């Protein structure tokens, strides 16, 4: 079964376009394949970071964070001999 696709147009800086062309040539792949791989990886990375942010916020809401005052006190001890 073939996946439906949609064309998306984007203007990219010329140096980036040249890098894409070079990679496509080196890998013997179409330019669109290179862009699709890069975009898919970027989306995965951003989704992962977003989910991590949501998890961290939920932990703070659940009282699992460290109070700001404790962090400030700890920072003031950095670089000092005990």
PDB file of C-alpha atoms in Angstrom:
ATOM      1  CA  UNK A   1       0.000   0.000   0.000  1.00  0.00           C
ATOM      2  CA  UNK A   2       1.467   3.346  -1.042  1.00  0.00           C
ATOM      3  CA  UNK A   3       1.657   6.191   1.466  1.00  0.00           C
ATOM      4  CA  UNK A   4      -0.051   9.402   0.438  1.00  0.00           C
ATOM      5  CA  UNK A   5       2.268  12.379   0.163  1.00  0.00           C
ATOM      6  CA  UNK A   6       1.998  16.135  -0.093  1.00  0.00           C
ATOM      7  CA  UNK A   7       4.451  18.614  -1.547  1.00  0.00           C
ATOM      8  CA  UNK A   8       5.725  21.223   0.899  1.00  0.00           C
ATOM      9  CA  UNK A   9       7.791  24.114  -0.393  1.00  0.00           C
ATOM     10  CA  UNK A  10      10.446  25.840   1.678  1.00  0.00           C
ATOM     11  CA  UNK A  11      13.046  28.453   0.898  1.00  0.00           C
ATOM     12  CA  UNK A  12      16.444  27.456   2.296  1.00  0.00           C
ATOM     13  CA  UNK A  13      19.713  29.359   2.298  1.00  0.00           C
ATOM     14  CA  UNK A  14      21.877  28.597  -0.729  1.00  0.00           C
ATOM     15  CA  UNK A  15      24.719  27.061   1.332  1.00  0.00           C
ATOM     16  CA  UNK A  16      22.257  24.599   2.887  1.00  0.00           C
ATOM     17  CA  UNK A  17      20.797  23.745  -0.520  1.00  0.00           C
ATOM     18  CA  UNK A  18      24.313  23.042  -1.802  1.00  0.00           C
ATOM     19  CA  UNK A  19      24.970  20.729   1.151  1.00  0.00           C
ATOM     20  CA  UNK A  20      21.734  18.870   0.449  1.00  0.00           C
ATOM     21  CA  UNK A  21      22.697  18.472  -3.205  1.00  0.00           C
ATOM     22  CA  UNK A  22      26.171  17.224  -2.229  1.00  0.00           C
ATOM     23  CA  UNK A  23      24.751  14.681   0.229  1.00  0.00           C
ATOM     24  CA  UNK A  24      22.221  13.485  -2.315  1.00  0.00           C
ATOM     25  CA  UNK A  25      24.979  12.959  -4.859  1.00  0.00           C
ATOM     26  CA  UNK A  26      27.273  11.207  -2.367  1.00  0.00           C
ATOM     27  CA  UNK A  27      24.506   8.910  -1.187  1.00  0.00           C
ATOM     28  CA  UNK A  28      23.064   8.404  -4.655  1.00  0.00           C
ATOM     29  CA  UNK A  29      19.656   9.430  -3.353  1.00  0.00           C
ATOM     30  CA  UNK A  30      17.137  12.007  -4.538  1.00  0.00           C
ATOM     31  CA  UNK A  31      17.257  15.409  -2.868  1.00  0.00           C
ATOM     32  CA  UNK A  32      13.717  14.886  -1.587  1.00  0.00           C
ATOM     33  CA  UNK A  33      14.805  11.705   0.217  1.00  0.00           C
ATOM     34  CA  UNK A  34      17.579  13.601   2.040  1.00  0.00           C
ATOM     35  CA  UNK A  35      15.164  16.351   3.087  1.00  0.00           C
ATOM     36  CA  UNK A  36      12.504  13.852   4.175  1.00  0.00           C
ATOM     37  CA  UNK A  37      15.013  11.957   6.347  1.00  0.00           C
ATOM     38  CA  UNK A  38      16.323  15.153   7.940  1.00  0.00           C
ATOM     39  CA  UNK A  39      12.859  16.534   8.598  1.00  0.00           C
ATOM     40  CA  UNK A  40      11.607  13.255  10.079  1.00  0.00           C
ATOM     41  CA  UNK A  41      14.604  13.120  12.440  1.00  0.00           C
ATOM     42  CA  UNK A  42      14.141  16.750  13.477  1.00  0.00           C
ATOM     43  CA  UNK A  43      10.442  16.147  14.187  1.00  0.00           C
ATOM     44  CA  UNK A  44      11.286  13.059  16.273  1.00  0.00           C
ATOM     45  CA  UNK A  45      13.901  15.026  18.247  1.00  0.00           C
ATOM     46  CA  UNK A  46      11.522  17.914  18.921  1.00  0.00           C
ATOM     47  CA  UNK A  47       8.706  15.579  19.989  1.00  0.00           C
ATOM     48  CA  UNK A  48      11.097  13.810  22.364  1.00  0.00           C
ATOM     49  CA  UNK A  49      12.204  17.118  23.917  1.00  0.00           C
ATOM     50  CA  UNK A  50       8.586  18.291  24.207  1.00  0.00           C
ATOM     51  CA  UNK A  51       7.537  15.078  25.972  1.00  0.00           C
ATOM     52  CA  UNK A  52      10.494  15.485  28.337  1.00  0.00           C
ATOM     53  CA  UNK A  53       9.379  19.013  29.121  1.00  0.00           C
ATOM     54  CA  UNK A  54       5.844  17.831  29.862  1.00  0.00           C
ATOM     55  CA  UNK A  55       7.207  15.087  32.133  1.00  0.00           C
ATOM     56  CA  UNK A  56       9.419  17.572  33.998  1.00  0.00           C
ATOM     57  CA  UNK A  57       6.530  19.989  34.476  1.00  0.00           C
ATOM     58  CA  UNK A  58       4.339  17.163  35.795  1.00  0.00           C
ATOM     59  CA  UNK A  59       7.068  16.204  38.282  1.00  0.00           C
ATOM     60  CA  UNK A  60       7.293  19.801  39.479  1.00  0.00           C
ATOM     61  CA  UNK A  61       3.513  19.945  39.849  1.00  0.00           C
ATOM     62  CA  UNK A  62       3.741  16.740  41.902  1.00  0.00           C
ATOM     63  CA  UNK A  63       6.230  18.408  44.259  1.00  0.00           C
ATOM     64  CA  UNK A  64       9.285  16.483  43.053  1.00  0.00           C
ATOM     65  CA  UNK A  65      11.308  19.598  42.228  1.00  0.00           C
ATOM     66  CA  UNK A  66      14.061  21.289  44.217  1.00  0.00           C
ATOM     67  CA  UNK A  67      13.067  24.671  45.665  1.00  0.00           C
ATOM     68  CA  UNK A  68      14.721  27.668  44.014  1.00  0.00           C
ATOM     69  CA  UNK A  69      16.222  28.827  47.290  1.00  0.00           C
ATOM     70  CA  UNK A  70      18.042  25.496  47.715  1.00  0.00           C
ATOM     71  CA  UNK A  71      19.494  25.789  44.214  1.00  0.00           C
ATOM     72  CA  UNK A  72      20.650  29.357  44.907  1.00  0.00           C
ATOM     73  CA  UNK A  73      22.309  28.265  48.150  1.00  0.00           C
ATOM     74  CA  UNK A  74      24.059  25.406  46.350  1.00  0.00           C
ATOM     75  CA  UNK A  75      25.282  27.708  43.555  1.00  0.00           C
ATOM     76  CA  UNK A  76      26.843  30.034  46.126  1.00  0.00           C
ATOM     77  CA  UNK A  77      28.968  27.120  47.393  1.00  0.00           C
ATOM     78  CA  UNK A  78      30.451  26.330  43.990  1.00  0.00           C
ATOM     79  CA  UNK A  79      34.159  26.984  43.806  1.00  0.00           C
ATOM     80  CA  UNK A  80      34.515  27.280  47.573  1.00  0.00           C
ATOM     81  CA  UNK A  81      36.508  24.870  49.680  1.00  0.00           C
ATOM     82  CA  UNK A  82      34.453  22.936  52.194  1.00  0.00           C
TER      83      UNK A  82
END
